[in-house]
Short mmCIF file of C-alpha atoms in Angstrom, two decimals:
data_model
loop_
_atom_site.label_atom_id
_atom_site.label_comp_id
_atom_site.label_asym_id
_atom_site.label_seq_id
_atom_site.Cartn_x
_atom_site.Cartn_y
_atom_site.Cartn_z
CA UNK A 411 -11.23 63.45 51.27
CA UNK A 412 -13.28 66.20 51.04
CA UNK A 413 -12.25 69.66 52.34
CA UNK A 414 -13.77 71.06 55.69
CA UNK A 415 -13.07 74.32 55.32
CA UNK A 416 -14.82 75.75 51.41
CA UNK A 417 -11.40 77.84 50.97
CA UNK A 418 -9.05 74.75 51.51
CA UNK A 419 -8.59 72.49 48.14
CA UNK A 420 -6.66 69.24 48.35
CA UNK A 421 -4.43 68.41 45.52
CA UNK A 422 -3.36 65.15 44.44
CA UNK A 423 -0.70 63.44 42.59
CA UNK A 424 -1.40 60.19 40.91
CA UNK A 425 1.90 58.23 41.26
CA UNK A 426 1.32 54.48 39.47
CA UNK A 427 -2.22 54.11 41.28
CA UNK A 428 -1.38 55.83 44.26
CA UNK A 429 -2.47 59.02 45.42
CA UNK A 430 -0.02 61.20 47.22
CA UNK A 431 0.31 65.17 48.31
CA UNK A 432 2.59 66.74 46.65
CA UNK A 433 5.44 68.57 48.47
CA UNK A 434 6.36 71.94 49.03
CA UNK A 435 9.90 72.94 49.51
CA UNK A 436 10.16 76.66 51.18
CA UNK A 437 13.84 77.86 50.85
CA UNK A 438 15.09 81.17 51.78
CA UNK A 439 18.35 82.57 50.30
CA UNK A 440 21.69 81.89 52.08
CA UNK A 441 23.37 85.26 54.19
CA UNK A 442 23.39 87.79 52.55
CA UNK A 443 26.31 90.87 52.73
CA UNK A 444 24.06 93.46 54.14
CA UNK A 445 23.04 91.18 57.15
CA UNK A 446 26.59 90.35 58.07
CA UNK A 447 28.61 93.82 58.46
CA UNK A 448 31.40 91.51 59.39
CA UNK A 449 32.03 90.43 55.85
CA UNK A 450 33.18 93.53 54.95
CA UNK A 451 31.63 92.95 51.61
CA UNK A 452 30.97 96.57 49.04
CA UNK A 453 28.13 96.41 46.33
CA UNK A 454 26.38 98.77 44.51
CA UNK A 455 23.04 97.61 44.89
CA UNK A 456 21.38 98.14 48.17
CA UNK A 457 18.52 96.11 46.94
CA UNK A 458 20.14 93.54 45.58
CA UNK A 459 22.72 92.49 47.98
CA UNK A 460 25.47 89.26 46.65
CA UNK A 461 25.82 86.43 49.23
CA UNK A 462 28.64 86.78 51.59
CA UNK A 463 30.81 83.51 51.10
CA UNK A 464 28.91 81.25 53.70
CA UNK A 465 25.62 82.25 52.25
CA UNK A 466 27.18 81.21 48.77
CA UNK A 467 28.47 78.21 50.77
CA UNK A 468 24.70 77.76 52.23
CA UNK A 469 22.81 77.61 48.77
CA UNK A 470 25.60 75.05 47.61
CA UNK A 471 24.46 72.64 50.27
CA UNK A 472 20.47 73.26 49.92
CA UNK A 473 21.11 72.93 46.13
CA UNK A 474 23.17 69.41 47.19
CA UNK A 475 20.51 68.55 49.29
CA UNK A 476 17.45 69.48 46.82
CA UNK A 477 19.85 67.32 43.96
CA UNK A 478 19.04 64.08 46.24
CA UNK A 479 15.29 64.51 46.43
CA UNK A 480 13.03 62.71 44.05
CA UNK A 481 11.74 65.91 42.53
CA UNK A 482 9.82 64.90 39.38
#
């Protein structure tokens, strides 16, 4: 199909014959130790803030979860 829109572009995957979107997985990073005081958790890097351990526990399951897609 074309585009409506000139600044939209479709992009296709041909899969055996079959044209199909791709897909797009957004994923944001698990909780981190700044954004839970809670945690009590010290680091050195105020930019760079480690996972508290639910957030650690958080990007284990997307990273299960992403492991049963068909990726590529």
């Amino acid at each position: 199909p074309k585009p409506q829109n000139p600044y939209t572009t479709y992009i296709f995957i041909n899969l055996n014959g079959i044209l199909t979107p791709p897909s797009l997985y957004l994923i944001r990073h698990g909780e981190r130790a700044d954004k839970a005081p809670q945690a009590k958790i010290k680091y050195d890097l105020h930019w760079d803030p480690p996972l508290t351990p639910s957030g650690r526990e958080q990007a284990a399951s997307t990273g299960r979860n992403l492991k049963n897609e068909n990726l590529g």
